[in-house]
Amino acid sequence: MKLVWFRRDLRTVDHTALHQAIQSGEPVCAVFIATPGQWQQHDMAPIQADLIYRRLAVIRAELRQLNVPLFYQEVGSFDESVEAVISLAQRLMVNEVLLNIEYELNECLRDQELKQQLLALGIACREFHDRCLLPPGQVLNKQGEFFKVFTPFQKAWRVLASVPKVTTTSPAVRPQTTDLLNVDDCCEPFSYPRISSAAWPVQTNQIRDLLRTFCRERVGEYHQQRDFPALTATSGLSPYLAIGALSVRQCLARLYQESQHGVLSAGAESWLNELIWREFYQHLVYFQPSVCRGKSFHPWGEQLIWHHAPEYLQCWQQGVTGYPIVDAAMRQLNQTGWMHNRLRMIVASFLTKDLHIDWREGERYFMSRLIDGDFAANNGGWQWSSSTGCDGQPYFRIFNPVTQGKKFDPEGDFVRHWIPELQGVSKRWIHEPWNAPCVSSLSYPQPIVDHQVERTLTLSLYRKAKDNGCHDS
């Protein structure tokens, strides 16, 4: 019997470990281990926990159609997940455990421990690279090292990549029926806090339709519209990629299938580039595990002097900084569990370079709210914005929240939607309401800092940190 350990790969279509197990022709069982202690430690958002909970019910039903029972267990700590899998493997007398590789440091250490213990028991363990189209180690520079800058990485990636095949399991190759199909399959207890994710469908056909609709109807304009948060221009698929309800292979295969004779449009090329960014950050986590321990990618980043300003941090979190585009973005995050990508860069720049607050505070808060929270992408994005990361924006590039608002929300529609206090403010003043003639009647706060003053301070702080970092090396 084969045992497949599901983690952040909550799908039955194009699931490498499951596919290989079923192809063996032997009986197959699956298991999902909930680890609320580790989720809490990693600040998993309650809305993402709810998405996982709802998706597990779908997976359980789909696996049942494949004659594969899903066992569910909740354990007290992350380390205990290994014990739980081994205990189940012994109880079921399986001859092999199959799993898809996760690249974060703790997850790698967990799987190493699992393999060692299984080996001692005479149980085989097979791992598969399933999270990326091209796994870490396959995209290297001429010196055989991993890329530390995105542009050459994506050029090398494009040379190596090909249109992927999506694997499906035909009813004709279902594994042998086991007498375990009537296992108690309720996902209880699921003690981690949950907030409703009902706005996000979880049925496989619904997720597939979202992908198809985007690739057919919106991807063509993606390169022109993707930066404007008032438009419905992005794919909305990031939550499904984050929990593995959708694979990158499915995304790429559909993108090419909807293209004209296999030639991608400018919009499709732009979205492909975003998927390559996702792969880039997954590779970085694997090759630079120190980022999983809260370290800056560039050592000089540890020399930065951050301000301890809990009152400013709270203003930023609650969306009351006095800068409309920042506040609208944070309110979108707090109310929906999602934030537009352009806005993620704006609010990250504001926290680190206007408020001088450690990027780790922002990273942590995002993970605690995002339905699409993914460690590699979130860490990579925050370090990029704070200029401490791999391929980060130059430290002297500091987003002006007023000009960013005017450029990407020119009519003020997005701001007015999320900040009702500014409903009556005209387009001219919507991004700097403190200058509006009606400012005295607004219940909206004044800016908590002066951007130009803070910009000057940021340049000084970063120069000192880089100089000290050079001296230390």
Short mmCIF file of C-alpha atoms in Angstrom, two decimals:
data_model
loop_
_atom_site.label_atom_id
_atom_site.label_comp_id
_atom_site.label_asym_id
_atom_site.label_seq_id
_atom_site.Cartn_x
_atom_site.Cartn_y
_atom_site.Cartn_z
CA MET A 1 0.00 0.00 0.00
CA LYS A 2 1.10 3.57 -0.78
CA LEU A 3 0.58 6.57 1.49
CA VAL A 4 0.49 10.09 0.03
CA TRP A 5 1.13 12.97 2.44
CA PHE A 6 -0.79 16.07 1.38
CA ARG A 7 0.54 19.45 2.52
CA ARG A 8 0.25 22.67 0.50
CA ASP A 9 -0.70 20.72 -2.60
CA LEU A 10 -4.46 20.45 -2.11
CA ARG A 11 -5.51 19.09 -5.47
CA THR A 12 -6.02 15.71 -7.10
CA VAL A 13 -5.37 16.93 -10.65
CA ASP A 14 -1.71 17.33 -11.64
CA HIS A 15 -0.49 16.13 -8.24
CA THR A 16 2.78 14.32 -8.90
CA ALA A 17 2.98 12.23 -5.73
CA LEU A 18 -0.64 11.12 -5.96
CA HIS A 19 -0.32 10.34 -9.66
CA GLN A 20 2.76 8.19 -9.09
CA ALA A 21 1.10 6.34 -6.23
CA ILE A 22 -1.99 5.55 -8.27
CA GLN A 23 0.08 4.48 -11.27
CA SER A 24 1.61 1.74 -9.10
CA GLY A 25 -1.70 -0.11 -9.16
CA GLU A 26 -1.47 -0.79 -5.44
CA PRO A 27 -4.01 0.42 -2.87
CA VAL A 28 -3.44 4.08 -2.00
CA CYS A 29 -4.26 6.09 1.11
CA ALA A 30 -3.72 9.80 1.77
CA VAL A 31 -3.19 11.87 4.89
CA PHE A 32 -3.34 15.52 5.87
CA ILE A 33 -1.82 16.60 9.19
CA ALA A 34 -3.02 19.90 10.65
CA THR A 35 -0.32 21.70 12.67
CA PRO A 36 -1.97 24.70 14.36
CA GLY A 37 1.08 25.33 16.53
CA GLN A 38 3.28 25.83 13.49
CA TRP A 39 0.58 27.79 11.69
CA GLN A 40 0.39 30.15 14.65
CA GLN A 41 4.16 30.49 14.74
CA HIS A 42 4.15 31.39 11.05
CA ASP A 43 1.20 33.79 11.42
CA MET A 44 -1.17 31.97 9.10
CA ALA A 45 -4.20 34.13 8.34
CA PRO A 46 -7.50 32.77 9.70
CA ILE A 47 -9.05 33.38 6.28
CA GLN A 48 -6.42 31.14 4.67
CA ALA A 49 -7.03 28.50 7.34
CA ASP A 50 -10.70 28.57 6.37
CA LEU A 51 -9.82 28.20 2.69
CA ILE A 52 -7.71 25.15 3.53
CA TYR A 53 -10.49 23.70 5.69
CA ARG A 54 -13.07 24.09 2.91
CA ARG A 55 -10.68 22.77 0.28
CA LEU A 56 -9.96 19.65 2.35
CA ALA A 57 -13.62 18.68 2.10
CA VAL A 58 -13.35 18.87 -1.70
CA ILE A 59 -10.14 16.85 -1.74
CA ARG A 60 -11.70 14.21 0.48
CA ALA A 61 -14.64 13.78 -1.92
CA GLU A 62 -12.40 13.69 -5.01
CA LEU A 63 -10.07 11.14 -3.46
CA ARG A 64 -13.04 8.95 -2.54
CA GLN A 65 -13.96 8.87 -6.24
CA LEU A 66 -10.45 7.53 -6.85
CA ASN A 67 -10.80 4.82 -4.18
CA VAL A 68 -8.34 6.73 -1.98
CA PRO A 69 -9.36 7.37 1.63
CA LEU A 70 -8.10 10.56 3.25
CA PHE A 71 -6.97 10.36 6.86
CA TYR A 72 -6.95 13.57 8.86
CA GLN A 73 -5.16 14.31 12.09
CA GLU A 74 -4.33 17.40 14.13
CA VAL A 75 -1.14 17.40 16.19
CA GLY A 76 0.22 19.77 18.77
CA SER A 77 3.46 20.75 17.06
CA PHE A 78 5.13 20.73 13.68
CA ASP A 79 7.61 18.03 14.71
CA GLU A 80 4.77 15.75 15.72
CA SER A 81 3.56 15.64 12.12
CA VAL A 82 6.43 13.27 11.33
CA GLU A 83 5.43 11.00 14.20
CA ALA A 84 1.83 11.03 13.02
CA VAL A 85 2.73 10.03 9.45
CA ILE A 86 5.04 7.25 10.61
CA SER A 87 2.44 5.94 13.04
CA LEU A 88 -0.18 5.84 10.29
CA ALA A 89 2.26 4.22 7.84
CA GLN A 90 2.96 1.46 10.34
CA ARG A 91 -0.70 0.95 11.20
CA LEU A 92 -1.64 0.64 7.52
CA MET A 93 1.46 -1.44 6.76
CA VAL A 94 2.38 0.73 3.79
CA ASN A 95 5.53 0.00 1.82
CA GLU A 96 6.09 3.55 0.60
CA VAL A 97 5.31 7.15 1.53
CA LEU A 98 5.10 9.64 -1.32
CA LEU A 99 5.18 13.44 -0.98
CA ASN A 100 5.76 16.64 -2.89
CA ILE A 101 8.76 18.68 -1.74
CA GLU A 102 8.41 21.96 0.15
CA TYR A 103 11.41 24.30 0.03
CA GLU A 104 11.20 26.29 3.28
CA LEU A 105 13.85 25.46 5.89
CA ASN A 106 11.64 23.94 8.60
CA GLU A 107 9.80 21.89 6.03
CA CYS A 108 13.05 20.57 4.56
CA LEU A 109 14.30 19.58 8.03
CA ARG A 110 10.97 17.89 8.77
CA ASP A 111 11.14 15.81 5.62
CA GLN A 112 14.76 14.81 6.26
CA GLU A 113 13.71 13.50 9.65
CA LEU A 114 10.79 11.63 8.08
CA LYS A 115 13.05 9.92 5.53
CA GLN A 116 15.54 8.85 8.18
CA GLN A 117 12.87 7.33 10.39
CA LEU A 118 11.14 5.59 7.49
CA LEU A 119 14.44 4.17 6.30
CA ALA A 120 15.08 2.71 9.75
CA LEU A 121 11.68 1.02 9.56
CA GLY A 122 12.28 -0.37 6.07
CA ILE A 123 9.64 1.89 4.48
CA ALA A 124 10.52 3.64 1.24
CA CYS A 125 10.02 7.38 0.74
CA ARG A 126 9.77 9.10 -2.61
CA GLU A 127 9.84 12.87 -3.05
CA PHE A 128 8.79 14.89 -6.09
CA HIS A 129 9.45 18.43 -7.25
CA ASP A 130 5.89 19.61 -7.77
CA ARG A 131 5.71 23.23 -6.60
CA CYS A 132 7.74 24.74 -9.45
CA LEU A 133 7.85 24.03 -13.15
CA LEU A 134 11.66 24.04 -12.93
CA PRO A 135 12.84 22.97 -9.48
CA PRO A 136 15.73 24.53 -7.54
CA GLY A 137 19.04 23.44 -8.98
CA GLN A 138 17.78 23.30 -12.54
CA VAL A 139 18.15 27.04 -13.29
CA LEU A 140 21.77 27.99 -12.61
CA ASN A 141 24.26 30.50 -13.96
CA LYS A 142 27.41 29.64 -15.90
CA GLN A 143 29.30 29.12 -12.65
CA GLY A 144 26.76 26.55 -11.53
CA GLU A 145 25.34 28.85 -8.84
CA PHE A 146 21.81 30.03 -8.21
CA PHE A 147 20.77 33.37 -9.65
CA LYS A 148 20.62 36.33 -7.26
CA VAL A 149 19.00 38.68 -9.77
CA PHE A 150 15.66 38.10 -11.42
CA THR A 151 16.28 39.20 -15.02
CA PRO A 152 19.02 36.66 -15.85
CA PHE A 153 17.04 34.04 -13.93
CA GLN A 154 13.95 34.54 -16.04
CA LYS A 155 15.99 34.51 -19.25
CA ALA A 156 17.58 31.19 -18.28
CA TRP A 157 14.22 29.87 -17.10
CA ARG A 158 12.60 30.65 -20.43
CA VAL A 159 15.34 28.80 -22.32
CA LEU A 160 14.86 25.67 -20.19
CA ALA A 161 11.08 25.70 -19.82
CA SER A 162 8.61 24.10 -22.19
CA VAL A 163 4.85 23.93 -22.30
CA PRO A 164 4.01 21.52 -19.47
CA LYS A 165 1.74 18.52 -19.53
CA VAL A 166 -0.97 18.34 -16.92
CA THR A 167 -1.46 14.88 -15.43
CA THR A 168 -4.92 13.60 -14.66
CA THR A 169 -6.06 10.33 -13.18
CA SER A 170 -8.46 8.37 -15.36
CA PRO A 171 -11.14 6.27 -13.64
CA ALA A 172 -9.70 3.34 -15.58
CA VAL A 173 -6.49 3.47 -13.58
CA ARG A 174 -7.97 3.89 -10.13
CA PRO A 175 -6.06 1.94 -7.49
CA GLN A 176 -7.41 -1.19 -5.90
CA THR A 177 -10.30 -0.63 -3.57
CA THR A 178 -9.35 -0.76 0.09
CA ASP A 179 -11.51 -1.62 3.06
CA LEU A 180 -10.59 1.80 4.51
CA LEU A 181 -12.89 3.91 2.36
CA ASN A 182 -15.36 4.22 5.20
CA VAL A 183 -12.76 5.86 7.42
CA ASP A 184 -14.10 8.71 9.54
CA ASP A 185 -13.17 11.50 7.18
CA CYS A 186 -14.34 14.57 9.06
CA CYS A 187 -11.62 17.23 9.32
CA GLU A 188 -12.08 17.67 13.04
CA PRO A 189 -10.74 18.95 15.24
CA PHE A 190 -9.61 21.95 13.22
CA SER A 191 -8.84 24.21 16.14
CA TYR A 192 -7.03 27.00 14.29
CA PRO A 193 -9.07 30.25 14.17
CA ARG A 194 -11.02 30.71 10.96
CA ILE A 195 -12.59 33.68 9.20
CA SER A 196 -14.98 33.05 6.33
CA SER A 197 -13.37 32.62 2.91
CA ALA A 198 -16.73 32.10 1.23
CA ALA A 199 -15.97 34.75 -1.39
CA TRP A 200 -13.39 32.34 -2.83
CA PRO A 201 -14.82 29.19 -4.44
CA VAL A 202 -13.09 25.91 -3.63
CA GLN A 203 -14.57 23.37 -6.02
CA THR A 204 -12.02 22.18 -8.58
CA ASN A 205 -14.23 22.99 -11.56
CA GLN A 206 -14.80 26.51 -10.21
CA ILE A 207 -11.08 27.14 -9.80
CA ARG A 208 -10.43 25.74 -13.28
CA ASP A 209 -13.09 28.06 -14.71
CA LEU A 210 -11.48 31.07 -13.04
CA LEU A 211 -8.19 30.16 -14.73
CA ARG A 212 -9.86 29.64 -18.10
CA THR A 213 -11.81 32.88 -17.90
CA PHE A 214 -8.74 34.90 -17.05
CA CYS A 215 -6.65 33.38 -19.85
CA ARG A 216 -9.45 33.83 -22.38
CA GLU A 217 -10.89 37.19 -21.45
CA ARG A 218 -8.47 39.31 -19.42
CA VAL A 219 -4.89 38.22 -19.89
CA GLY A 220 -4.62 40.05 -23.22
CA GLU A 221 -4.87 43.41 -21.44
CA TYR A 222 -2.97 42.30 -18.35
CA HIS A 223 0.21 44.21 -19.16
CA GLN A 224 -1.74 47.46 -19.55
CA GLN A 225 -4.22 47.12 -16.70
CA ARG A 226 -2.47 45.07 -14.01
CA ASP A 227 -1.26 48.08 -12.00
CA PHE A 228 -4.65 49.75 -11.62
CA PRO A 229 -6.42 48.47 -8.49
CA ALA A 230 -9.83 49.88 -9.42
CA LEU A 231 -9.93 47.48 -12.39
CA THR A 232 -10.64 43.74 -12.30
CA ALA A 233 -7.47 42.99 -14.20
CA THR A 234 -5.46 40.48 -12.20
CA SER A 235 -6.00 36.72 -12.23
CA GLY A 236 -7.24 36.31 -8.65
CA LEU A 237 -5.56 32.90 -8.60
CA SER A 238 -2.89 33.55 -5.99
CA PRO A 239 -4.85 31.96 -3.09
CA TYR A 240 -5.10 28.71 -5.03
CA LEU A 241 -1.42 28.68 -5.91
CA ALA A 242 -0.59 29.38 -2.27
CA ILE A 243 -2.39 26.30 -0.94
CA GLY A 244 -1.70 24.19 -4.00
CA ALA A 245 -5.29 23.96 -5.19
CA LEU A 246 -3.81 24.94 -8.55
CA SER A 247 -0.39 24.06 -9.96
CA VAL A 248 1.91 26.31 -11.94
CA ARG A 249 1.79 23.68 -14.70
CA GLN A 250 -1.97 24.08 -14.97
CA CYS A 251 -1.56 27.84 -15.24
CA LEU A 252 1.09 27.66 -17.95
CA ALA A 253 -0.66 24.92 -19.92
CA ARG A 254 -3.90 26.92 -19.97
CA LEU A 255 -2.06 30.12 -20.87
CA TYR A 256 -0.56 28.49 -23.95
CA GLN A 257 -3.75 26.63 -24.81
CA GLU A 258 -5.65 29.91 -25.01
CA SER A 259 -2.92 31.62 -27.03
CA GLN A 260 -2.90 32.11 -30.77
CA HIS A 261 -0.94 29.19 -32.30
CA GLY A 262 1.25 28.94 -29.20
CA VAL A 263 2.40 32.57 -29.41
CA LEU A 264 1.75 34.52 -26.23
CA SER A 265 0.35 38.03 -26.36
CA ALA A 266 2.07 40.90 -24.54
CA GLY A 267 -0.41 40.50 -21.70
CA ALA A 268 0.19 36.76 -21.47
CA GLU A 269 3.95 37.34 -21.46
CA SER A 270 3.49 39.78 -18.59
CA TRP A 271 1.51 37.24 -16.54
CA LEU A 272 4.05 34.53 -17.34
CA ASN A 273 6.69 36.83 -15.92
CA GLU A 274 4.75 37.00 -12.65
CA LEU A 275 4.69 33.20 -12.50
CA ILE A 276 8.45 33.17 -13.06
CA TRP A 277 8.84 35.62 -10.15
CA ARG A 278 7.01 33.06 -8.03
CA GLU A 279 9.51 30.38 -9.08
CA PHE A 280 12.42 32.75 -8.45
CA TYR A 281 11.39 33.29 -4.83
CA GLN A 282 10.87 29.56 -4.28
CA HIS A 283 14.43 28.96 -5.50
CA LEU A 284 15.80 31.68 -3.22
CA VAL A 285 14.21 30.16 -0.13
CA TYR A 286 15.82 26.83 -0.98
CA PHE A 287 19.31 28.19 -1.67
CA GLN A 288 19.31 30.93 0.98
CA PRO A 289 17.58 29.32 4.00
CA SER A 290 18.73 32.15 6.28
CA VAL A 291 15.76 34.19 5.02
CA CYS A 292 13.54 31.61 6.71
CA ARG A 293 15.16 32.68 9.98
CA GLY A 294 14.26 36.32 9.50
CA LYS A 295 17.59 37.43 8.03
CA SER A 296 18.04 40.00 5.29
CA PHE A 297 19.21 38.50 2.03
CA HIS A 298 22.02 41.09 1.92
CA PRO A 299 24.05 41.15 5.15
CA TRP A 300 24.19 44.96 5.15
CA GLY A 301 20.44 44.93 5.73
CA GLU A 302 21.11 43.87 9.32
CA GLN A 303 22.86 47.22 9.85
CA LEU A 304 19.71 49.24 9.22
CA ILE A 305 18.41 51.17 12.19
CA TRP A 306 14.64 50.74 12.42
CA HIS A 307 12.31 52.88 14.48
CA HIS A 308 10.26 51.39 17.28
CA ALA A 309 7.01 53.22 16.66
CA PRO A 310 4.03 51.08 17.71
CA GLU A 311 1.59 53.97 17.26
CA TYR A 312 2.69 54.45 13.63
CA LEU A 313 2.61 50.71 13.01
CA GLN A 314 -0.95 50.60 14.29
CA CYS A 315 -1.97 53.50 12.04
CA TRP A 316 -0.50 51.66 9.07
CA GLN A 317 -2.23 48.40 10.02
CA GLN A 318 -5.62 50.06 10.47
CA GLY A 319 -5.38 52.23 7.35
CA VAL A 320 -5.39 55.63 9.05
CA THR A 321 -2.03 57.09 7.99
CA GLY A 322 -3.57 60.08 6.22
CA TYR A 323 -2.28 58.91 2.83
CA PRO A 324 -5.35 57.69 0.91
CA ILE A 325 -3.77 55.09 -1.40
CA VAL A 326 -1.96 53.50 1.56
CA ASP A 327 -5.05 53.49 3.76
CA ALA A 328 -7.37 52.18 1.04
CA ALA A 329 -4.95 49.32 0.38
CA MET A 330 -4.71 48.37 4.05
CA ARG A 331 -8.48 48.48 4.45
CA GLN A 332 -8.86 46.22 1.42
CA LEU A 333 -6.47 43.78 3.07
CA ASN A 334 -8.20 43.90 6.45
CA GLN A 335 -11.67 43.44 5.00
CA THR A 336 -11.03 40.92 2.23
CA GLY A 337 -7.77 39.12 3.06
CA TRP A 338 -6.30 40.18 -0.28
CA MET A 339 -4.43 43.18 -1.65
CA HIS A 340 -3.62 44.25 -5.18
CA ASN A 341 0.06 43.67 -6.03
CA ARG A 342 0.86 47.27 -6.94
CA LEU A 343 -0.59 48.32 -3.59
CA ARG A 344 1.53 45.75 -1.76
CA MET A 345 4.62 47.54 -3.05
CA ILE A 346 3.25 50.98 -2.13
CA VAL A 347 2.31 50.09 1.45
CA ALA A 348 5.58 48.18 1.97
CA SER A 349 7.61 51.16 0.81
CA PHE A 350 5.59 53.43 3.08
CA LEU A 351 6.12 51.25 6.15
CA THR A 352 9.85 50.82 5.66
CA LYS A 353 10.87 54.12 4.06
CA ASP A 354 8.34 56.65 5.36
CA LEU A 355 7.79 55.17 8.81
CA HIS A 356 11.22 53.46 9.07
CA ILE A 357 9.64 50.35 10.59
CA ASP A 358 11.32 46.98 10.19
CA TRP A 359 10.12 45.11 7.12
CA ARG A 360 9.64 42.02 9.29
CA GLU A 361 6.71 43.75 11.00
CA GLY A 362 5.04 44.17 7.64
CA GLU A 363 5.90 40.66 6.54
CA ARG A 364 4.33 39.28 9.70
CA TYR A 365 1.19 41.40 9.43
CA PHE A 366 0.65 40.44 5.80
CA MET A 367 0.90 36.74 6.60
CA SER A 368 -1.62 37.18 9.41
CA ARG A 369 -4.17 38.67 7.00
CA LEU A 370 -3.52 37.34 3.48
CA ILE A 371 -5.64 34.57 2.03
CA ASP A 372 -2.80 34.00 -0.45
CA GLY A 373 -0.06 34.06 2.15
CA ASP A 374 2.99 32.22 0.84
CA PHE A 375 6.25 32.52 2.76
CA ALA A 376 8.61 32.70 -0.22
CA ALA A 377 6.59 35.26 -2.17
CA ASN A 378 5.76 37.34 0.90
CA ASN A 379 9.32 37.41 2.19
CA GLY A 380 10.69 38.10 -1.27
CA GLY A 381 8.25 40.94 -1.83
CA TRP A 382 8.95 42.60 1.50
CA GLN A 383 12.70 42.35 1.12
CA TRP A 384 12.42 43.67 -2.44
CA SER A 385 10.45 46.67 -1.22
CA SER A 386 12.80 47.37 1.69
CA SER A 387 15.83 46.99 -0.64
CA THR A 388 17.40 44.35 1.62
CA GLY A 389 16.51 41.41 -0.59
CA CYS A 390 17.61 39.59 -3.66
CA ASP A 391 17.13 41.83 -6.68
CA GLY A 392 15.60 44.44 -4.40
CA GLN A 393 14.73 47.88 -5.69
CA PRO A 394 17.57 50.40 -5.15
CA TYR A 395 17.30 51.88 -1.67
CA PHE A 396 17.03 55.38 -3.12
CA ARG A 397 13.89 54.39 -5.02
CA ILE A 398 11.21 55.48 -2.58
CA PHE A 399 7.58 55.45 -3.64
CA ASN A 400 5.79 58.75 -3.13
CA PRO A 401 2.31 57.72 -1.92
CA VAL A 402 0.68 60.78 -3.49
CA THR A 403 2.17 60.38 -6.96
CA GLN A 404 1.61 56.60 -6.83
CA GLY A 405 -2.04 57.22 -6.05
CA LYS A 406 -2.42 59.74 -8.86
CA LYS A 407 -0.72 57.44 -11.36
CA PHE A 408 -2.49 54.17 -10.56
CA ASP A 409 -5.84 55.40 -9.25
CA PRO A 410 -6.18 58.56 -11.36
CA GLU A 411 -9.92 58.99 -10.86
CA GLY A 412 -9.78 58.06 -7.18
CA ASP A 413 -12.32 55.27 -7.62
CA PHE A 414 -10.37 52.75 -5.59
CA VAL A 415 -9.74 55.19 -2.75
CA ARG A 416 -13.38 56.24 -2.54
CA HIS A 417 -14.53 52.62 -2.50
CA TRP A 418 -12.47 51.78 0.58
CA ILE A 419 -12.46 55.15 2.34
CA PRO A 420 -16.05 56.37 2.62
CA GLU A 421 -14.82 59.46 4.48
CA LEU A 422 -13.47 60.72 1.14
CA GLN A 423 -16.55 60.03 -0.99
CA GLY A 424 -17.19 63.71 -1.64
CA VAL A 425 -13.61 64.71 -2.43
CA SER A 426 -12.92 65.61 -6.05
CA LYS A 427 -10.43 63.91 -8.32
CA ARG A 428 -8.08 66.88 -7.92
CA TRP A 429 -7.69 66.40 -4.17
CA ILE A 430 -8.49 62.73 -3.61
CA HIS A 431 -4.84 61.74 -3.11
CA GLU A 432 -3.90 64.78 -1.02
CA PRO A 433 -7.11 65.66 0.84
CA TRP A 434 -5.23 67.81 3.35
CA ASN A 435 -5.03 70.44 0.59
CA ALA A 436 -8.72 70.22 -0.33
CA PRO A 437 -10.89 73.31 0.28
CA CYS A 438 -13.29 71.12 2.29
CA VAL A 439 -10.56 69.66 4.50
CA SER A 440 -12.08 71.06 7.71
CA SER A 441 -15.27 69.04 7.15
CA LEU A 442 -13.51 65.72 6.53
CA SER A 443 -13.35 63.03 9.20
CA TYR A 444 -10.18 61.68 7.59
CA PRO A 445 -6.84 62.04 9.45
CA GLN A 446 -4.00 64.35 8.52
CA PRO A 447 -0.81 62.63 7.27
CA ILE A 448 1.10 61.14 10.20
CA VAL A 449 4.46 61.99 8.55
CA ASP A 450 5.82 64.32 5.88
CA HIS A 451 6.97 62.18 2.96
CA GLN A 452 9.75 64.51 1.83
CA VAL A 453 11.22 64.76 5.32
CA GLU A 454 11.12 60.99 5.81
CA ARG A 455 12.60 60.37 2.38
CA THR A 456 15.68 62.41 3.31
CA LEU A 457 16.04 60.46 6.55
CA THR A 458 15.69 57.14 4.73
CA LEU A 459 18.49 57.99 2.32
CA SER A 460 20.74 58.78 5.26
CA LEU A 461 19.86 55.60 7.17
CA TYR A 462 20.42 53.36 4.17
CA ARG A 463 23.74 55.00 3.25
CA LYS A 464 25.01 54.46 6.78
CA ALA A 465 23.84 50.83 6.81
CA LYS A 466 25.51 50.06 3.50
CA ASP A 467 28.72 51.79 4.58
CA ASN A 468 28.77 49.84 7.85
CA GLY A 469 28.01 46.63 6.01
CA CYS A 470 30.97 47.19 3.71
CA HIS A 471 33.25 47.86 6.66
CA ASP A 472 32.08 44.71 8.43
CA SER A 473 32.83 42.59 5.41
#
